XYZ file of C-alpha atoms in Angstrom:
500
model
C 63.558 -23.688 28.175
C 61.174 -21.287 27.280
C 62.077 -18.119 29.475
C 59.214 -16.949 32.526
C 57.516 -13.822 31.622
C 58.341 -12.438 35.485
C 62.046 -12.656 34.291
C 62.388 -10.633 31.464
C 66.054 -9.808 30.107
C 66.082 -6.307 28.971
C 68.877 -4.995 26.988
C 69.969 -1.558 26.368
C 67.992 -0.747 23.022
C 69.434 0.114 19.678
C 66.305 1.134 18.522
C 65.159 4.341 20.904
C 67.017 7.572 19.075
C 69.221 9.398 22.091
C 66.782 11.573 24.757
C 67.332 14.623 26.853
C 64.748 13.931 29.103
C 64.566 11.675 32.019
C 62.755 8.795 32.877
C 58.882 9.388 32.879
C 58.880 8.961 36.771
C 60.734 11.881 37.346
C 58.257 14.105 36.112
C 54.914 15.501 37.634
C 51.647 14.570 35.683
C 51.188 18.256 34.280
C 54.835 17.771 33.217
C 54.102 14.807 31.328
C 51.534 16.527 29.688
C 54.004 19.665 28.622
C 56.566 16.783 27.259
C 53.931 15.143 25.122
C 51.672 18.030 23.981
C 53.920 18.502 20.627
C 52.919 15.349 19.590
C 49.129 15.402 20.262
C 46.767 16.191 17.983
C 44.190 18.915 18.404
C 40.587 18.396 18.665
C 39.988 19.435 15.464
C 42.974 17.468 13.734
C 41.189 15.077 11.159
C 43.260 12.390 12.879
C 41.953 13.489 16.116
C 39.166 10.626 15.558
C 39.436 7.411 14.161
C 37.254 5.015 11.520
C 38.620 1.530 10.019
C 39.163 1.836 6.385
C 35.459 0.516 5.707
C 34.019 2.987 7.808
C 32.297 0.111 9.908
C 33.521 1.027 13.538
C 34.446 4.305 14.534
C 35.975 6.030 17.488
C 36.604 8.888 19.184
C 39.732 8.554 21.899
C 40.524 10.584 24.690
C 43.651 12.038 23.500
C 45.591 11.070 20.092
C 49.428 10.783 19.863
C 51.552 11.009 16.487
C 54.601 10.081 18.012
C 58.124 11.000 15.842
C 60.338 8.485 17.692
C 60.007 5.462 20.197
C 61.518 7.020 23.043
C 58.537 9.470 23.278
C 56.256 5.817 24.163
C 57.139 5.881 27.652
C 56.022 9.000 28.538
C 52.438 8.422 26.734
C 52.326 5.029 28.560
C 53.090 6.734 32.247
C 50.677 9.284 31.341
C 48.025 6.815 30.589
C 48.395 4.985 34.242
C 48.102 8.401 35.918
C 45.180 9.171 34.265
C 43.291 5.457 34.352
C 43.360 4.779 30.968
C 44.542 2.659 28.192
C 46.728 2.844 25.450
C 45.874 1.730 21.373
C 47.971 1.762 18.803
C 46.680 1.826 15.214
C 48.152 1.903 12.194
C 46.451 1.929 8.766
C 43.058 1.272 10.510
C 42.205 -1.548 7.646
C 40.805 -3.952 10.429
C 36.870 -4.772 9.920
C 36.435 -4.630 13.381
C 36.523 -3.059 16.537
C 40.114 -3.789 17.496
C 42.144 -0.750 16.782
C 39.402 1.101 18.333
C 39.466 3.141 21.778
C 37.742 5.260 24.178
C 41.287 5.797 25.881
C 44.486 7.167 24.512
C 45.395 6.403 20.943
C 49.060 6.498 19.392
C 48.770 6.711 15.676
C 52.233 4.930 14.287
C 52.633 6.742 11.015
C 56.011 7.725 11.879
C 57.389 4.614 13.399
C 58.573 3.502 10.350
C 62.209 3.696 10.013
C 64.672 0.561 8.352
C 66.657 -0.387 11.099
C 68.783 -3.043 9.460
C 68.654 -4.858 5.879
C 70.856 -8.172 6.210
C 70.623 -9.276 2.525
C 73.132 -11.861 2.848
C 71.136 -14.209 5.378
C 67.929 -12.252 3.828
C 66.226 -10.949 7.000
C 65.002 -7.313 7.273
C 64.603 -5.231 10.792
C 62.217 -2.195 10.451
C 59.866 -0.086 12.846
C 56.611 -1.837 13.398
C 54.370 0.789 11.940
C 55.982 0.252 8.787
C 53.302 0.232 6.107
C 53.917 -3.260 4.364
C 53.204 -1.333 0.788
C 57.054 0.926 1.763
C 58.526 -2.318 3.181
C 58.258 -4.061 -0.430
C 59.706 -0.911 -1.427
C 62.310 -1.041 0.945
C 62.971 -4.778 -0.088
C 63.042 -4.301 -3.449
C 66.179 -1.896 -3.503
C 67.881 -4.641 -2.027
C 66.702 -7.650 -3.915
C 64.179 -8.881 -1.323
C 60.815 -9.965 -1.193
C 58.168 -11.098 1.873
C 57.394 -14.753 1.243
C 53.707 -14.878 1.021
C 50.884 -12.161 1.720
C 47.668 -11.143 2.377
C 45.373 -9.484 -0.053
C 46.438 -6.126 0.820
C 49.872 -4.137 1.500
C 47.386 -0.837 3.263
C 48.576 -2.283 6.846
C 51.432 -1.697 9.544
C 54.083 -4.751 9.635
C 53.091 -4.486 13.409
C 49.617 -4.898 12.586
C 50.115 -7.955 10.720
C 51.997 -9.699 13.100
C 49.275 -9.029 15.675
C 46.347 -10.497 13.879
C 47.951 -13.493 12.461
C 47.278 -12.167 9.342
C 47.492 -14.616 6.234
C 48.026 -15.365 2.856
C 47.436 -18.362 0.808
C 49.637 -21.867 0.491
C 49.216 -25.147 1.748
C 53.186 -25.149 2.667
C 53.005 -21.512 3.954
C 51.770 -20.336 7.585
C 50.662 -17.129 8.205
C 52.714 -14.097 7.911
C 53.762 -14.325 11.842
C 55.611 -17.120 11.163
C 58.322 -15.760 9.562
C 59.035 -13.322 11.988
C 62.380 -13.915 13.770
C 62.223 -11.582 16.718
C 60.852 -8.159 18.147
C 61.229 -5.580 20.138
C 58.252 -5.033 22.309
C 58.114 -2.285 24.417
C 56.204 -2.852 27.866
C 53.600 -0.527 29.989
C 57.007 0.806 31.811
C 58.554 1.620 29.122
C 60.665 -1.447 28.615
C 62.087 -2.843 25.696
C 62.013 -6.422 25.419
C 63.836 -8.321 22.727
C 62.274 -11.852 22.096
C 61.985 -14.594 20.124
C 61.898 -18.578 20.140
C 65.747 -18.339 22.041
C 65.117 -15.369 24.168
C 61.973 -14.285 26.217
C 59.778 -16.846 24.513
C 56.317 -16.819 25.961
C 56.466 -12.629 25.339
C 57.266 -13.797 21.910
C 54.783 -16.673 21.629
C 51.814 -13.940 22.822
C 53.114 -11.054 20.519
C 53.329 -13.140 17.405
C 49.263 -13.043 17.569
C 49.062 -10.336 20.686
C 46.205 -8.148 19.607
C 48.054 -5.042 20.640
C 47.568 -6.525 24.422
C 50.771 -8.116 25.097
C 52.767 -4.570 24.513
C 53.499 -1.575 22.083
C 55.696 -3.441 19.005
C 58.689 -1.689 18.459
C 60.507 -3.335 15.813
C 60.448 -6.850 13.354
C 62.776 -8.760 12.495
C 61.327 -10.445 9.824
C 62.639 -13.813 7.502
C 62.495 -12.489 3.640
C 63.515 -14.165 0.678
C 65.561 -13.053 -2.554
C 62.794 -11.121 -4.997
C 60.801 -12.944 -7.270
C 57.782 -12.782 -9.822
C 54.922 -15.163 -9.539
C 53.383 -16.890 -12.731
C 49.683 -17.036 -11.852
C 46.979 -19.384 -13.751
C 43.921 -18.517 -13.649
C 41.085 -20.653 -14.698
C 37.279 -21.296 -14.064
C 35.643 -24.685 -12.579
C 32.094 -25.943 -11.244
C 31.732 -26.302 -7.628
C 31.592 -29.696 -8.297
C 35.261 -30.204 -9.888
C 36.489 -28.066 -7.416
C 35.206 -29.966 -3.943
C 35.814 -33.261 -5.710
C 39.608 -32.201 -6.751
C 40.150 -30.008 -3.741
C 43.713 -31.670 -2.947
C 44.991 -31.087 -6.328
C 43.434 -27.959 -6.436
C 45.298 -26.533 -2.914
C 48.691 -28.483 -3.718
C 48.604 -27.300 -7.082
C 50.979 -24.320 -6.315
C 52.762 -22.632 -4.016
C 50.097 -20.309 -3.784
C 46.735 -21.581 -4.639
C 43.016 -19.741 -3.654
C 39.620 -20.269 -5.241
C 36.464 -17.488 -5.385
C 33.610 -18.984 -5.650
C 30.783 -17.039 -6.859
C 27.415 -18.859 -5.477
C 24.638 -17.654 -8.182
C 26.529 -19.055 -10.081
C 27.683 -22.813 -8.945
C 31.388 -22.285 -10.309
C 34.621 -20.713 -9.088
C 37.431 -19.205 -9.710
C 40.743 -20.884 -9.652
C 44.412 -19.107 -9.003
C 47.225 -21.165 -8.521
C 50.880 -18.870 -8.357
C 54.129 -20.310 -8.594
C 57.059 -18.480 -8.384
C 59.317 -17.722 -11.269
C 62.045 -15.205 -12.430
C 61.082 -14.605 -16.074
C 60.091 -11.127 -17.230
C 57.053 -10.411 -16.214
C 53.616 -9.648 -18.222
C 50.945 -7.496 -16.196
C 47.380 -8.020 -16.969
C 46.831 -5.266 -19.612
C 43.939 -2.774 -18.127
C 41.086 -1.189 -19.608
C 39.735 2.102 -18.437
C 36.223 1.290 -20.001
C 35.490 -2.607 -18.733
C 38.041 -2.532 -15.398
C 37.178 1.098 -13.968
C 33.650 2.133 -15.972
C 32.044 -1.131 -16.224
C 34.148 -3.350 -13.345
C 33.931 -0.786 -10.247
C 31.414 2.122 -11.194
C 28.463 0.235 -12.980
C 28.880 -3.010 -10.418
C 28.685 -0.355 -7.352
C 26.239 1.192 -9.058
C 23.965 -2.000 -9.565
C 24.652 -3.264 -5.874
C 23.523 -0.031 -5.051
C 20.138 -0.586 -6.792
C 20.701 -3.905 -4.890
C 20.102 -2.589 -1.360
C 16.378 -1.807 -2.941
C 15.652 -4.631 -5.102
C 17.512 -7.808 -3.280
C 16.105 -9.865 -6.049
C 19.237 -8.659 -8.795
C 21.718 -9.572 -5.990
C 22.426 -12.989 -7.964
C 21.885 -11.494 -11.529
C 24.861 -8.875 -10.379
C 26.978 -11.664 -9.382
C 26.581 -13.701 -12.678
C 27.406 -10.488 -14.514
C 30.765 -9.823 -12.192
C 31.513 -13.478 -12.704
C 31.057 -13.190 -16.724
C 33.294 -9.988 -16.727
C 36.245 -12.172 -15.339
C 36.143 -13.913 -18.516
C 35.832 -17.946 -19.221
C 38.711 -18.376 -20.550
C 41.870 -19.527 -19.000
C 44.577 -17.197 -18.729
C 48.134 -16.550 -17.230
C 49.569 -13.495 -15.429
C 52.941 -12.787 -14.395
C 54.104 -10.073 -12.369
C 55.911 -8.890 -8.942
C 55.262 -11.141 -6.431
C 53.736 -8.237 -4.263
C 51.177 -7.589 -7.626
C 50.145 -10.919 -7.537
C 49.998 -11.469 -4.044
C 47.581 -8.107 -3.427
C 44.243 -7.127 -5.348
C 42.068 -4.140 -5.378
C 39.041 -4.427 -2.250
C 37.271 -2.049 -4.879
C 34.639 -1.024 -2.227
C 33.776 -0.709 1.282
C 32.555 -3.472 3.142
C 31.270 -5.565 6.066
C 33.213 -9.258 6.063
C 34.224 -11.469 8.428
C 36.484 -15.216 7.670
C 36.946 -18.127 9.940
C 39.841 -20.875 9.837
C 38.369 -24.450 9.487
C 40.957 -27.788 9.717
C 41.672 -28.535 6.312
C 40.273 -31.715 6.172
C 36.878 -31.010 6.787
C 36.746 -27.850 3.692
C 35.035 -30.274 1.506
C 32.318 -30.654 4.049
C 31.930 -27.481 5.134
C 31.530 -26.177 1.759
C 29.220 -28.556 0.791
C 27.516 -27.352 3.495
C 27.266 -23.624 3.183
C 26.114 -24.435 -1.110
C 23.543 -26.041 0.637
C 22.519 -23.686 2.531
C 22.579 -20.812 -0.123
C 21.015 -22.734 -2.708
C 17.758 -22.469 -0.085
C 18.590 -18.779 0.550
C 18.548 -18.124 -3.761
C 15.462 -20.502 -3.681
C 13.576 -18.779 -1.450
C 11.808 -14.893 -2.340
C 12.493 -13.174 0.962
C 16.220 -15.125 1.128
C 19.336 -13.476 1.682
C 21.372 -12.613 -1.141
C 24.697 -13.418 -0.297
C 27.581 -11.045 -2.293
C 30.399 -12.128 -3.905
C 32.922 -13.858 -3.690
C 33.558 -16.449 -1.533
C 37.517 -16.430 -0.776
C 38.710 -19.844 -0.190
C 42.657 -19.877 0.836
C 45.077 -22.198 2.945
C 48.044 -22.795 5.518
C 50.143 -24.905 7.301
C 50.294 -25.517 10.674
C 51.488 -23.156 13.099
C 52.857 -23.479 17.049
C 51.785 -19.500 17.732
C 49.538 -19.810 20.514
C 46.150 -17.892 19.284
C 47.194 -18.107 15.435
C 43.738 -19.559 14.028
C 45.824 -22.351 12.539
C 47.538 -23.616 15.737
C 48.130 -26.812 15.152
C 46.626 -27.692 12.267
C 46.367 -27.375 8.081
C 43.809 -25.105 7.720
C 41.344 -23.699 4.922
C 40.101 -20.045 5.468
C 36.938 -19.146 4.109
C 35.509 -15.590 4.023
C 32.103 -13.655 2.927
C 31.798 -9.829 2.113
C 29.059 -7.617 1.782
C 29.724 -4.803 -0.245
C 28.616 -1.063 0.924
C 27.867 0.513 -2.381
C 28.825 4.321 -1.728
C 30.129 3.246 1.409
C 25.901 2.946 2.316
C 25.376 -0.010 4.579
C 23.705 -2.917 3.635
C 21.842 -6.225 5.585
C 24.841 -8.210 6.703
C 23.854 -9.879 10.339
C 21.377 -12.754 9.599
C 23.641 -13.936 6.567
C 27.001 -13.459 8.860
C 25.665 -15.526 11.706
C 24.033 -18.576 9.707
C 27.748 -18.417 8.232
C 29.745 -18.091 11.331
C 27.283 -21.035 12.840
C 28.683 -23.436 9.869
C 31.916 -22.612 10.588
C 31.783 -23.085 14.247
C 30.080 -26.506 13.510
C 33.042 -27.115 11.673
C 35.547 -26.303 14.816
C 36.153 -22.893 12.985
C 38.082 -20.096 15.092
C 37.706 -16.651 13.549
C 40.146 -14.209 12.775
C 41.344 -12.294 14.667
C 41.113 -8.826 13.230
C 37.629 -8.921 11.432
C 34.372 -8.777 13.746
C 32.987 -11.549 15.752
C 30.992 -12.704 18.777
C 33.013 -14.979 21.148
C 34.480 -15.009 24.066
C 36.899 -16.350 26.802
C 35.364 -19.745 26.926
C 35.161 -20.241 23.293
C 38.910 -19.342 23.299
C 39.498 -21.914 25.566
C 37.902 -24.519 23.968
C 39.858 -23.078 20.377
C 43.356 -22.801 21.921
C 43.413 -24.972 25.013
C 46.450 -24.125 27.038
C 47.880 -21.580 24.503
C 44.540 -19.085 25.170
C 45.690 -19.520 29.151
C 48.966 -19.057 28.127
C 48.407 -15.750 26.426
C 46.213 -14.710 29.062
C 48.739 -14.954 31.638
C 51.263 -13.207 30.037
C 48.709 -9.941 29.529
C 48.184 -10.353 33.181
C 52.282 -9.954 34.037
C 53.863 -7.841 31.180
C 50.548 -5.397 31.819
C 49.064 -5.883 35.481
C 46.646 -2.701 35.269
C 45.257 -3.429 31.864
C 47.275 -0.160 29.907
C 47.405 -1.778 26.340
C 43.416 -3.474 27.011
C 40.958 -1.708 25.084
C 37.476 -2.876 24.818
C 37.965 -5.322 22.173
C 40.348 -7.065 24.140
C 38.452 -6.688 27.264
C 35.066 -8.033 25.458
C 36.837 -11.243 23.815
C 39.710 -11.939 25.859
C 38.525 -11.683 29.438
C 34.891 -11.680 28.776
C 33.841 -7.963 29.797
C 30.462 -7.220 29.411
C 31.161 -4.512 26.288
C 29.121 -4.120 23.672
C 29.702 -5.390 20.774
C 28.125 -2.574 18.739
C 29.645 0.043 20.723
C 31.945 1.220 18.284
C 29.695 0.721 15.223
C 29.126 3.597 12.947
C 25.985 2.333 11.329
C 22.798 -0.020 12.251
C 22.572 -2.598 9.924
């Protein structure tokens, strides 16, 4: 039985490095302040304020904390309930959203990275939650290890991972939460908590996809898997093909993901499969990857924002420099897995039940077919992303419950200028909701309590009711949390750093 939140066990920590000092209670408020001045940065520290790495939200906290250890936490935390305010922690700040962001206190986790433990017999790794995932493949390496499946980037904390739900692609893989065997969560008293599916379950259940509400992650312990390459195919196919053999398409590797490119009514197909041969890295060019592929496409999207009417013209020319022909890459798993975002951007992805993908993206050609038919239309950038998963028991994990098919839109911000985004977000997000999509959770959206409800059923009052015991006076809610979770009137556009 799953144990009650009220009755947490708490174990003397192997993770918190020896102290001199006393428990936080024992000091006065100023004294608190003395103990954690070291470790806060000045005004005029470039860390001192805070912007995601697309420069789409930014922030300026109260008071920002580099901690050097995890026993310095508690004294941040008990500072932060003297002084009415919350706590945030952020990591590599690659969120397109509002959620690392704060008008409180905000503890930057750079140096919570340490390896705690590296079992390579029974393959399971223990590090610091603000690990950056690019040092824990690093990490894994030396041993012989590798993370099972990814995202699209390695820029973020381990600990921010786990508390998005972030995902990669496979029909018979869930997102990267699931193969997390345990943490150590530390609570607004300063608390360590150990849990997992045997031990302090529902603290595990919420922190698995906790949005840095359900307390301050200490350490993962995290399922890995002996090192491999991945083989990847790569070939092109009409929209067409690709609805009609969608099934063959998604089961057609461990890792399989499509980019569709809409101007131009055909995709992109990548289907990975792991292997241990040698591998054979896509052979660069400085003059068509970094001339032509990143400074002369910025360069025409740039000449986009003025002329909306090359939009598609750009997007058949990015398609065309991917080549026709198929191909086959092989490489570290980690180098297959990740790609290069090449600019800034506004984008935003939703998680549909896999069995209605064929309809929904039927759908949304339908609708941009009448956006590229139309003069004044929105011009939609590119690509599509189209990726899977298998069904997951984590309570807000957009695939709860079900196979599911992500889909997600960018618009690109051509010398990190912003571009129209709003309209062609929300006629997107409306097709996806249509389609019982939930959104994920760390790239900007517009719902709230109820629609979580609907989402998650009893797992959404679930979550909320731990938030409510681990953190009674609100410590680790900032306004993200407070907007979408329990339905504070917050802007949504409080953070932003431009009007689009």
């Amino acid at each position: 039985m799953p144990v009650p939140v009220s009755m947490f066990v708490s174990k003397p920590s192997r993770l918190l490095p020896p102290s001199s000092l006393r428990s936080p209670q024992h000091y006065t408020t100023q004294q608190l302040w003395d103990i954690v001045n070291p470790i806060r940065l000045p005004s005029n520290h470039h860390g001192a304020s805070f912007s995601n790495w697309a420069k789409t939200f930014h922030c300026t906290p109260s008071n920002v904390f580099l901690p050097q250890s995890s026993n310095q936490l508690p004294y941040i935390f008990d500072l932060a309930r003297r002084e009415h305010t919350t706590v945030r922690a952020t990591g590599a700040g690659h969120s397109p959203s509002d959620i690392a962001c704060t008008n409180g206190f905000m503890i930057r986790t750079d140096n919570l990275n340490r390896v705690i433990h590296i079992d390579v017999e029974n393959q399971v790794a223990i590090v610091e939650g603000g690990m950056s995932l690019h040092k824990l493949h690093s990490v894994l390496a030396e041993k012989g290890l590798a993370m099972s499946n990814l995202g699209s980037i390695s820029d973020q904390s381990i600990a921010g991972v786990v508390t998005t739900a972030t995902h990669g692609t496979g029909v018979n893989y869930g997102v990267i939460p699931t193969h997390v065997l345990a943490l150590d969560v530390m609570l607004p008293n300063g608390q360590v908590v150990h849990c997992s599916t045997e031990e302090n379950y529902d603290l595990f259940q919420a922190s698995r996809c906790g949005l840095g509400a359900s307390g301050f992650i200490i350490a993962v312990t995290l399922q890995v898997e002996k090192a491999f390459r991945l083989r990847e195919r790569r070939e092109v196919i009409t929209f067409d093909d690709a609805v009609y053999n969608l099934e063959k398409l998604a089961s057609g590797a461990e890792h399989a993901k499509l980019w569709w490119f809409p101007a131009t009514g055909r995709m992109r197909y990548y289907a990975a499969d792991r292997t241990y041969d040698p591998p054979k890295p896509v052979k660069g060019s400085w003059f068509w990857d970094i001339f032509i592929g990143f400074h002369l496409i910025q360069f025409l999207l740039f000449l986009g924002r003025y002329l909306p009417s090359i939009v598609p013209l750009i997007s058949r020319f990015a398609f065309w420099l991917g080549g026709e022909s198929p191909s086959v890459v092989q490489d570290e798993s980690h180098r297959i897995f990740n790609l290069d975002c090449l600019f800034s951007q506004y984008t935003t992805e939703w998680a549909i039940p896999y069995e209605r993908t064929a309809a929904c993206l039927s759908e949304l050609r339908t609708w941009l077919d009448a956006e590229h038919r139309d003069p004044k239309g929105l011009r939609p950038h590119f690509p599509i992303e189209i990726r899977f998963s298998c069904p997951d028991d984590i309570w807000l994990s957009p695939g709860n419950g079900r196979k599911t098919c992500w889909i997600g839109i960018v618009q690109f911000k051509p010398y990190n200028l912003p571009v129209s985004y709003r309209k062609l977000f929300s006629r997107f997000e409306n097709i996806m909701a249509s389609h019982a999509g939930r959104p994920h959770w760390a790239k900007a959206h517009g719902l709230g309590p109820q629609d979580f409800k609907r989402l998650y059923g009893r797992g959404y009052d679930k979550f909320v009711k731990v938030l409510k015991d681990v953190d009674p006076e609100g410590i680790f809610r900032n306004e993200y949390v407070r907007r979408h979770v329990f339905g504070e009137d917050i802007s949504t556009r409080v953070y932003k750093s431009y009007t689009s």
